[in-house]
Structure formats: C-alpha cells, structure tokens
Amino acid sequence: MRRLNPGLIVSCQALKDEPMYGGNTIPKFAYAALLGGANGIRANTIKDINAIAKKIDHKLPIIGIIKADYEDSSVYITPTLSEVRRLIKSECDVIALDATLRTRPNGERLEDLVRYCREHTDKPLMADIATIEEAENAERLGFDYISSTLRSYTEETKGIVIPDLKFTRDLLAKIKKSEVIFEGGISSPEQLKEILSTGVKYVVIGGAITRPMNITKRYKKEFER
C-alpha cells in the first residue's frame, strides 16, 4: 500500500474535446510535474494512469479515476463496480470515487463499492464530495482521503464560488479520521496561499497547470477588458 505525501498533487487529464487529449501528452505533463516538485499525480483512464507510471518511473503516487457517462445518473467519476475493478488492476496507488449522495448508475451503492475495494485491494480510497454531509458519510464509510473535488459541480452546490475557504475550514473541523484534500478553483499561487492558511496539507491543482487552452483564455480576458 502506498499513501499520498502532503503537498501539491497535479491533476493531469484531458477529455476528448480538449487539444491535449491523445498521444503521450498527459504522461509528459506528469513528468513535468515530477520535475517541478509535485508530490502526487491525479489521472483519468487506465491508459493514462499506466503510461504516467511508466513515464515517471512511478516515483510519485498516482490517484486513479475513470470518468464514465451513464444515462441514468449524473455520477461520472468512477461511478460503478466496472470502473473500480479496472482501477484495482491498474498502476494507480489511490482509487478516487464520486462519494456524493446522488443516485449511482444501475442502482449501485457507494457502500458496496467501498466494501468491494476493501476486500480486493489495499489501495487507499479517496472520496470526491461537494458537501459536509457527503464528507461525513464518506468518513463513516472509511475513506482514507476526502476531497472537495465536486464542490460547485453538483446540482446542490451549483453557483458556489470556488475556491471555498470556509468550506475547507469546516471540513478540517469536522473530519478527523480521514485526511482532507482541497481541490477546486485554484488559479494562482496567491489563491493557493490562502487555501494553505486554513491548515489543509493536501492540495490538488489541475486546470491552472495542465490546461493551456483555459489558461490562455484567462489571460485573453484581460485584453478584452
């Protein structure tokens, strides 16, 4: 079993409609993150997870997810047992799942997925949540890490401005058995400094580092103003 080290975790992902999708771009992003001093990587798809592990000689722990769309649910981060099984066999070190209280595809239950993981792997589990209630439920289910990944991305939290410092402080106050991870909305070192002032020790940053199209758009807005 390999656990995460406190510090910066870089999310290296690209969806099919993004310029960085395909080829060996994502493993190179992960290698650049390694050289830059990152403490971990978060990655989507078995292909990218395994390619990253090879590219960086598995020198950093890798959080693995599989994003999958199902017609009967809005849950898409490692939503079913099918994705869980594939992640167990992959080179990822930590398995992350949507741990919101939303209905999962095929009527599957989060507690059953957690139980299956505990019976078939010693890989730590990360809960991607959006509310305090979801975080407390994840802690009860025994997740090793609880991350604010889905804050402002669910129907219940839509419109909430991120990064959400108060939410981070609330998580740290209420969650005692699991490690709290911050993720969501950081776009500058100044914002990261504010987040770290809450006392959180694990931070995931993705788009501000690995999505050059979105980064370009942010700078472009200044010209338009």
PDB file of C-alpha atoms in Angstrom:
ATOM      1  CA  MET A   1       0.000   0.000   0.000  1.00  0.00           C
ATOM      2  CA  ARG A   2       1.319   3.412  -0.996  1.00  0.00           C
ATOM      3  CA  ARG A   3      -0.144   6.542   0.560  1.00  0.00           C
ATOM      4  CA  LEU A   4      -0.066  10.147  -0.563  1.00  0.00           C
ATOM      5  CA  ASN A   5       2.505  12.592   0.740  1.00  0.00           C
ATOM      6  CA  PRO A   6       1.264  16.003   1.913  1.00  0.00           C
ATOM      7  CA  GLY A   7       1.799  18.745  -0.635  1.00  0.00           C
ATOM      8  CA  LEU A   8       0.935  19.529  -4.234  1.00  0.00           C
ATOM      9  CA  ILE A   9      -0.897  16.933  -6.309  1.00  0.00           C
ATOM     10  CA  VAL A  10      -1.141  17.787 -10.013  1.00  0.00           C
ATOM     11  CA  SER A  11      -4.189  16.606 -11.916  1.00  0.00           C
ATOM     12  CA  CYS A  12      -3.070  15.528 -15.399  1.00  0.00           C
ATOM     13  CA  GLN A  13      -6.155  14.975 -17.512  1.00  0.00           C
ATOM     14  CA  ALA A  14      -7.657  15.842 -20.878  1.00  0.00           C
ATOM     15  CA  LEU A  15     -11.097  14.989 -22.233  1.00  0.00           C
ATOM     16  CA  LYS A  16     -11.791  14.018 -25.824  1.00  0.00           C
ATOM     17  CA  ASP A  17     -12.855  17.545 -26.808  1.00  0.00           C
ATOM     18  CA  GLU A  18      -9.652  19.144 -25.484  1.00  0.00           C
ATOM     19  CA  PRO A  19      -6.454  19.842 -27.500  1.00  0.00           C
ATOM     20  CA  MET A  20      -4.192  17.893 -25.129  1.00  0.00           C
ATOM     21  CA  TYR A  21      -6.181  14.671 -25.494  1.00  0.00           C
ATOM     22  CA  GLY A  22      -4.421  11.661 -27.012  1.00  0.00           C
ATOM     23  CA  GLY A  23      -0.846  10.729 -27.782  1.00  0.00           C
ATOM     24  CA  ASN A  24       1.720  10.965 -24.982  1.00  0.00           C
ATOM     25  CA  THR A  25       0.819  14.476 -23.838  1.00  0.00           C
ATOM     26  CA  ILE A  26      -0.603  13.538 -20.441  1.00  0.00           C
ATOM     27  CA  PRO A  27       2.400  11.406 -19.351  1.00  0.00           C
ATOM     28  CA  LYS A  28       4.625  14.353 -20.323  1.00  0.00           C
ATOM     29  CA  PHE A  29       2.516  16.671 -18.169  1.00  0.00           C
ATOM     30  CA  ALA A  30       3.028  14.259 -15.273  1.00  0.00           C
ATOM     31  CA  TYR A  31       6.764  14.122 -15.910  1.00  0.00           C
ATOM     32  CA  ALA A  32       6.905  17.926 -15.933  1.00  0.00           C
ATOM     33  CA  ALA A  33       5.006  17.931 -12.633  1.00  0.00           C
ATOM     34  CA  LEU A  34       7.536  15.491 -11.180  1.00  0.00           C
ATOM     35  CA  LEU A  35      10.437  17.702 -12.258  1.00  0.00           C
ATOM     36  CA  GLY A  36       8.626  20.727 -10.841  1.00  0.00           C
ATOM     37  CA  GLY A  37       8.418  19.145  -7.398  1.00  0.00           C
ATOM     38  CA  ALA A  38       4.874  17.772  -7.263  1.00  0.00           C
ATOM     39  CA  ASN A  39       4.113  15.211  -4.553  1.00  0.00           C
ATOM     40  CA  GLY A  40       1.495  13.257  -6.471  1.00  0.00           C
ATOM     41  CA  ILE A  41      -0.489  12.901  -9.687  1.00  0.00           C
ATOM     42  CA  ARG A  42      -4.211  12.521 -10.338  1.00  0.00           C
ATOM     43  CA  ALA A  43      -5.128  10.893 -13.643  1.00  0.00           C
ATOM     44  CA  ASN A  44      -8.107   9.657 -15.643  1.00  0.00           C
ATOM     45  CA  THR A  45      -8.311   6.427 -17.721  1.00  0.00           C
ATOM     46  CA  ILE A  46      -6.312   3.240 -17.359  1.00  0.00           C
ATOM     47  CA  LYS A  47      -4.262   4.124 -20.427  1.00  0.00           C
ATOM     48  CA  ASP A  48      -3.036   7.414 -18.971  1.00  0.00           C
ATOM     49  CA  ILE A  49      -2.562   6.034 -15.453  1.00  0.00           C
ATOM     50  CA  ASN A  50      -0.321   3.219 -16.647  1.00  0.00           C
ATOM     51  CA  ALA A  51       1.544   5.449 -19.127  1.00  0.00           C
ATOM     52  CA  ILE A  52       2.207   8.010 -16.405  1.00  0.00           C
ATOM     53  CA  ALA A  53       3.515   5.335 -14.042  1.00  0.00           C
ATOM     54  CA  LYS A  54       5.960   4.244 -16.734  1.00  0.00           C
ATOM     55  CA  LYS A  55       6.984   7.772 -17.738  1.00  0.00           C
ATOM     56  CA  ILE A  56       7.771   8.916 -14.192  1.00  0.00           C
ATOM     57  CA  ASP A  57       9.157   5.526 -13.135  1.00  0.00           C
ATOM     58  CA  HIS A  58       6.345   5.545 -10.576  1.00  0.00           C
ATOM     59  CA  LYS A  59       8.307   7.974  -8.420  1.00  0.00           C
ATOM     60  CA  LEU A  60       5.083   9.684  -7.323  1.00  0.00           C
ATOM     61  CA  PRO A  61       1.852   8.146  -6.029  1.00  0.00           C
ATOM     62  CA  ILE A  62      -0.946   8.239  -8.591  1.00  0.00           C
ATOM     63  CA  ILE A  63      -4.612   8.867  -7.804  1.00  0.00           C
ATOM     64  CA  GLY A  64      -6.662   6.991 -10.378  1.00  0.00           C
ATOM     65  CA  ILE A  65     -10.145   7.748 -11.647  1.00  0.00           C
ATOM     66  CA  ILE A  66     -12.239   6.694 -14.609  1.00  0.00           C
ATOM     67  CA  LYS A  67     -14.776   9.195 -15.890  1.00  0.00           C
ATOM     68  CA  ALA A  68     -17.755   7.447 -17.452  1.00  0.00           C
ATOM     69  CA  ASP A  69     -21.166   8.731 -18.535  1.00  0.00           C
ATOM     70  CA  TYR A  70     -24.316   6.754 -17.772  1.00  0.00           C
ATOM     71  CA  GLU A  71     -27.804   7.728 -18.884  1.00  0.00           C
ATOM     72  CA  ASP A  72     -29.434   7.017 -15.530  1.00  0.00           C
ATOM     73  CA  SER A  73     -27.077   9.039 -13.313  1.00  0.00           C
ATOM     74  CA  SER A  74     -25.081  12.267 -13.150  1.00  0.00           C
ATOM     75  CA  VAL A  75     -22.303  10.495 -11.236  1.00  0.00           C
ATOM     76  CA  TYR A  76     -19.336  10.130 -13.582  1.00  0.00           C
ATOM     77  CA  ILE A  77     -16.139   9.823 -11.531  1.00  0.00           C
ATOM     78  CA  THR A  78     -15.557   6.085 -11.029  1.00  0.00           C
ATOM     79  CA  PRO A  79     -19.318   5.558 -10.879  1.00  0.00           C
ATOM     80  CA  THR A  80     -19.684   1.760 -10.901  1.00  0.00           C
ATOM     81  CA  LEU A  81     -18.052  -1.525  -9.976  1.00  0.00           C
ATOM     82  CA  SER A  82     -16.862  -1.888 -13.565  1.00  0.00           C
ATOM     83  CA  GLU A  83     -14.559   1.142 -13.232  1.00  0.00           C
ATOM     84  CA  VAL A  84     -13.483   0.133  -9.728  1.00  0.00           C
ATOM     85  CA  ARG A  85     -12.327  -3.288 -10.915  1.00  0.00           C
ATOM     86  CA  ARG A  86     -10.243  -1.766 -13.688  1.00  0.00           C
ATOM     87  CA  LEU A  87      -8.595   0.698 -11.297  1.00  0.00           C
ATOM     88  CA  ILE A  88      -7.732  -2.078  -8.867  1.00  0.00           C
ATOM     89  CA  LYS A  89      -5.771  -3.798 -11.653  1.00  0.00           C
ATOM     90  CA  SER A  90      -4.117  -0.567 -12.821  1.00  0.00           C
ATOM     91  CA  GLU A  91      -0.888   1.102 -11.710  1.00  0.00           C
ATOM     92  CA  CYS A  92      -2.725   3.701  -9.618  1.00  0.00           C
ATOM     93  CA  ASP A  93      -1.955   3.855  -5.906  1.00  0.00           C
ATOM     94  CA  VAL A  94      -5.162   5.513  -4.703  1.00  0.00           C
ATOM     95  CA  ILE A  95      -8.666   4.951  -6.085  1.00  0.00           C
ATOM     96  CA  ALA A  96     -10.926   8.010  -6.180  1.00  0.00           C
ATOM     97  CA  LEU A  97     -14.702   7.757  -6.439  1.00  0.00           C
ATOM     98  CA  ASP A  98     -17.594  10.181  -6.561  1.00  0.00           C
ATOM     99  CA  ALA A  99     -18.869   9.983  -2.984  1.00  0.00           C
ATOM    100  CA  THR A 100     -21.798  12.374  -3.326  1.00  0.00           C
ATOM    101  CA  LEU A 101     -25.245  11.260  -2.187  1.00  0.00           C
ATOM    102  CA  ARG A 102     -26.577  11.233  -5.736  1.00  0.00           C
ATOM    103  CA  THR A 103     -28.101   8.084  -7.237  1.00  0.00           C
ATOM    104  CA  ARG A 104     -25.444   5.976  -8.936  1.00  0.00           C
ATOM    105  CA  PRO A 105     -25.789   4.194 -12.276  1.00  0.00           C
ATOM    106  CA  ASN A 106     -27.584   0.833 -12.281  1.00  0.00           C
ATOM    107  CA  GLY A 107     -28.760   1.486  -8.718  1.00  0.00           C
ATOM    108  CA  GLU A 108     -25.296   0.642  -7.352  1.00  0.00           C
ATOM    109  CA  ARG A 109     -24.421   1.842  -3.863  1.00  0.00           C
ATOM    110  CA  LEU A 110     -21.298   3.633  -2.676  1.00  0.00           C
ATOM    111  CA  GLU A 111     -21.005   1.451   0.421  1.00  0.00           C
ATOM    112  CA  ASP A 112     -20.927  -1.668  -1.748  1.00  0.00           C
ATOM    113  CA  LEU A 113     -18.128  -0.250  -3.882  1.00  0.00           C
ATOM    114  CA  VAL A 114     -16.127   0.614  -0.764  1.00  0.00           C
ATOM    115  CA  ARG A 115     -16.675  -2.886   0.616  1.00  0.00           C
ATOM    116  CA  TYR A 116     -15.546  -4.460  -2.664  1.00  0.00           C
ATOM    117  CA  CYS A 117     -12.376  -2.362  -2.667  1.00  0.00           C
ATOM    118  CA  ARG A 118     -11.521  -3.320   0.894  1.00  0.00           C
ATOM    119  CA  GLU A 119     -11.986  -7.000   0.053  1.00  0.00           C
ATOM    120  CA  HIS A 120      -9.930  -6.949  -3.153  1.00  0.00           C
ATOM    121  CA  THR A 121      -7.158  -4.366  -2.720  1.00  0.00           C
ATOM    122  CA  ASP A 122      -5.160  -2.498  -0.124  1.00  0.00           C
ATOM    123  CA  LYS A 123      -5.129   0.673  -2.211  1.00  0.00           C
ATOM    124  CA  PRO A 124      -6.344   3.689  -0.199  1.00  0.00           C
ATOM    125  CA  LEU A 125      -9.648   5.258  -1.220  1.00  0.00           C
ATOM    126  CA  MET A 126     -10.435   8.910  -1.923  1.00  0.00           C
ATOM    127  CA  ALA A 127     -13.934  10.370  -1.723  1.00  0.00           C
ATOM    128  CA  ASP A 128     -14.791  13.205  -4.098  1.00  0.00           C
ATOM    129  CA  ILE A 129     -17.505  15.190  -2.336  1.00  0.00           C
ATOM    130  CA  ALA A 130     -19.369  18.504  -2.552  1.00  0.00           C
ATOM    131  CA  THR A 131     -20.977  18.969   0.878  1.00  0.00           C
ATOM    132  CA  ILE A 132     -20.236  18.443   4.563  1.00  0.00           C
ATOM    133  CA  GLU A 133     -22.938  15.777   4.768  1.00  0.00           C
ATOM    134  CA  GLU A 134     -21.245  13.826   1.981  1.00  0.00           C
ATOM    135  CA  ALA A 135     -17.866  14.202   3.670  1.00  0.00           C
ATOM    136  CA  GLU A 136     -19.220  12.885   6.967  1.00  0.00           C
ATOM    137  CA  ASN A 137     -20.823   9.944   5.177  1.00  0.00           C
ATOM    138  CA  ALA A 138     -17.543   9.181   3.413  1.00  0.00           C
ATOM    139  CA  GLU A 139     -15.708   9.234   6.720  1.00  0.00           C
ATOM    140  CA  ARG A 140     -18.251   6.799   8.177  1.00  0.00           C
ATOM    141  CA  LEU A 141     -17.662   4.501   5.211  1.00  0.00           C
ATOM    142  CA  GLY A 142     -13.937   4.507   5.945  1.00  0.00           C
ATOM    143  CA  PHE A 143     -12.462   6.551   3.093  1.00  0.00           C
ATOM    144  CA  ASP A 144      -8.790   7.341   3.655  1.00  0.00           C
ATOM    145  CA  TYR A 145      -8.994  10.732   1.922  1.00  0.00           C
ATOM    146  CA  ILE A 146     -11.851  13.182   1.439  1.00  0.00           C
ATOM    147  CA  SER A 147     -11.522  15.793  -1.307  1.00  0.00           C
ATOM    148  CA  SER A 148     -13.603  18.863  -2.155  1.00  0.00           C
ATOM    149  CA  THR A 149     -13.362  17.940  -5.857  1.00  0.00           C
ATOM    150  CA  LEU A 150     -17.074  18.299  -6.629  1.00  0.00           C
ATOM    151  CA  ARG A 151     -17.800  21.497  -4.697  1.00  0.00           C
ATOM    152  CA  SER A 152     -19.859  23.749  -7.041  1.00  0.00           C
ATOM    153  CA  TYR A 153     -20.173  20.953  -9.638  1.00  0.00           C
ATOM    154  CA  THR A 154     -23.295  19.238  -8.296  1.00  0.00           C
ATOM    155  CA  GLU A 155     -26.874  20.495  -8.542  1.00  0.00           C
ATOM    156  CA  GLU A 156     -26.940  21.140  -4.794  1.00  0.00           C
ATOM    157  CA  THR A 157     -23.764  23.262  -4.816  1.00  0.00           C
ATOM    158  CA  LYS A 158     -24.074  24.845  -8.253  1.00  0.00           C
ATOM    159  CA  GLY A 159     -23.139  28.534  -8.224  1.00  0.00           C
ATOM    160  CA  ILE A 160     -20.929  28.364  -5.134  1.00  0.00           C
ATOM    161  CA  VAL A 161     -17.726  30.297  -5.752  1.00  0.00           C
ATOM    162  CA  ILE A 162     -14.569  28.229  -5.553  1.00  0.00           C
ATOM    163  CA  PRO A 163     -12.026  28.028  -4.071  1.00  0.00           C
ATOM    164  CA  ASP A 164     -14.234  27.881  -0.981  1.00  0.00           C
ATOM    165  CA  LEU A 165     -12.096  28.640   2.070  1.00  0.00           C
ATOM    166  CA  LYS A 166     -14.922  28.424   4.605  1.00  0.00           C
ATOM    167  CA  PHE A 167     -15.903  25.001   3.321  1.00  0.00           C
ATOM    168  CA  THR A 168     -12.299  23.866   3.687  1.00  0.00           C
ATOM    169  CA  ARG A 169     -12.178  25.084   7.289  1.00  0.00           C
ATOM    170  CA  ASP A 170     -15.475  23.333   8.017  1.00  0.00           C
ATOM    171  CA  LEU A 171     -14.135  20.092   6.564  1.00  0.00           C
ATOM    172  CA  LEU A 172     -10.999  20.282   8.675  1.00  0.00           C
ATOM    173  CA  ALA A 173     -13.094  20.927  11.790  1.00  0.00           C
ATOM    174  CA  LYS A 174     -15.486  18.038  11.227  1.00  0.00           C
ATOM    175  CA  ILE A 175     -13.376  15.344   9.562  1.00  0.00           C
ATOM    176  CA  LYS A 176     -10.971  13.689  11.996  1.00  0.00           C
ATOM    177  CA  LYS A 177     -10.375  10.118  10.820  1.00  0.00           C
ATOM    178  CA  SER A 178      -9.769  10.840   7.115  1.00  0.00           C
ATOM    179  CA  GLU A 179      -7.216  13.153   5.522  1.00  0.00           C
ATOM    180  CA  VAL A 180      -8.795  16.256   3.964  1.00  0.00           C
ATOM    181  CA  ILE A 181      -7.726  17.224   0.454  1.00  0.00           C
ATOM    182  CA  PHE A 182      -8.526  20.537  -1.193  1.00  0.00           C
ATOM    183  CA  GLU A 183      -9.388  20.616  -4.876  1.00  0.00           C
ATOM    184  CA  GLY A 184     -11.266  23.136  -6.958  1.00  0.00           C
ATOM    185  CA  GLY A 185     -10.824  26.562  -8.494  1.00  0.00           C
ATOM    186  CA  ILE A 186      -7.229  27.462  -7.660  1.00  0.00           C
ATOM    187  CA  SER A 187      -5.812  29.561 -10.488  1.00  0.00           C
ATOM    188  CA  SER A 188      -2.836  31.326  -8.895  1.00  0.00           C
ATOM    189  CA  PRO A 189      -0.137  30.909  -6.226  1.00  0.00           C
ATOM    190  CA  GLU A 190      -1.885  33.673  -4.255  1.00  0.00           C
ATOM    191  CA  GLN A 191      -5.059  31.610  -4.038  1.00  0.00           C
ATOM    192  CA  LEU A 192      -3.046  28.563  -3.025  1.00  0.00           C
ATOM    193  CA  LYS A 193      -1.512  30.597  -0.200  1.00  0.00           C
ATOM    194  CA  GLU A 194      -4.991  31.410   1.069  1.00  0.00           C
ATOM    195  CA  ILE A 195      -6.025  27.769   0.942  1.00  0.00           C
ATOM    196  CA  LEU A 196      -2.910  26.659   2.819  1.00  0.00           C
ATOM    197  CA  SER A 197      -3.713  29.222   5.530  1.00  0.00           C
ATOM    198  CA  THR A 198      -6.673  27.012   6.506  1.00  0.00           C
ATOM    199  CA  GLY A 199      -4.270  24.293   7.581  1.00  0.00           C
ATOM    200  CA  VAL A 200      -5.064  21.832   4.795  1.00  0.00           C
ATOM    201  CA  LYS A 201      -1.964  19.857   3.818  1.00  0.00           C
ATOM    202  CA  TYR A 202      -3.002  18.172   0.566  1.00  0.00           C
ATOM    203  CA  VAL A 203      -3.965  20.248  -2.476  1.00  0.00           C
ATOM    204  CA  VAL A 204      -4.898  19.124  -5.991  1.00  0.00           C
ATOM    205  CA  ILE A 205      -4.425  21.614  -8.821  1.00  0.00           C
ATOM    206  CA  GLY A 206      -5.356  20.739 -12.386  1.00  0.00           C
ATOM    207  CA  GLY A 207      -6.507  23.318 -14.915  1.00  0.00           C
ATOM    208  CA  ALA A 208      -4.178  26.078 -13.711  1.00  0.00           C
ATOM    209  CA  ILE A 209      -1.223  23.845 -14.584  1.00  0.00           C
ATOM    210  CA  THR A 210      -2.267  21.356 -17.245  1.00  0.00           C
ATOM    211  CA  ARG A 211      -4.955  23.027 -19.375  1.00  0.00           C
ATOM    212  CA  PRO A 212      -3.161  25.584 -21.578  1.00  0.00           C
ATOM    213  CA  MET A 213      -6.283  26.433 -23.575  1.00  0.00           C
ATOM    214  CA  ASN A 214      -8.119  27.541 -20.424  1.00  0.00           C
ATOM    215  CA  ILE A 215      -5.039  29.357 -19.124  1.00  0.00           C
ATOM    216  CA  THR A 216      -4.809  31.262 -22.416  1.00  0.00           C
ATOM    217  CA  LYS A 217      -8.479  32.241 -22.156  1.00  0.00           C
ATOM    218  CA  ARG A 218      -7.919  33.729 -18.695  1.00  0.00           C
ATOM    219  CA  TYR A 219      -5.121  35.959 -19.970  1.00  0.00           C
ATOM    220  CA  LYS A 220      -7.161  36.844 -23.062  1.00  0.00           C
ATOM    221  CA  LYS A 221      -9.924  38.243 -20.850  1.00  0.00           C
ATOM    222  CA  GLU A 222      -7.543  40.913 -19.565  1.00  0.00           C
ATOM    223  CA  PHE A 223      -7.032  42.190 -23.106  1.00  0.00           C
ATOM    224  CA  GLU A 224     -10.767  42.239 -23.680  1.00  0.00           C
ATOM    225  CA  ARG A 225     -11.310  44.320 -20.544  1.00  0.00           C
TER     226      ARG A 225
END
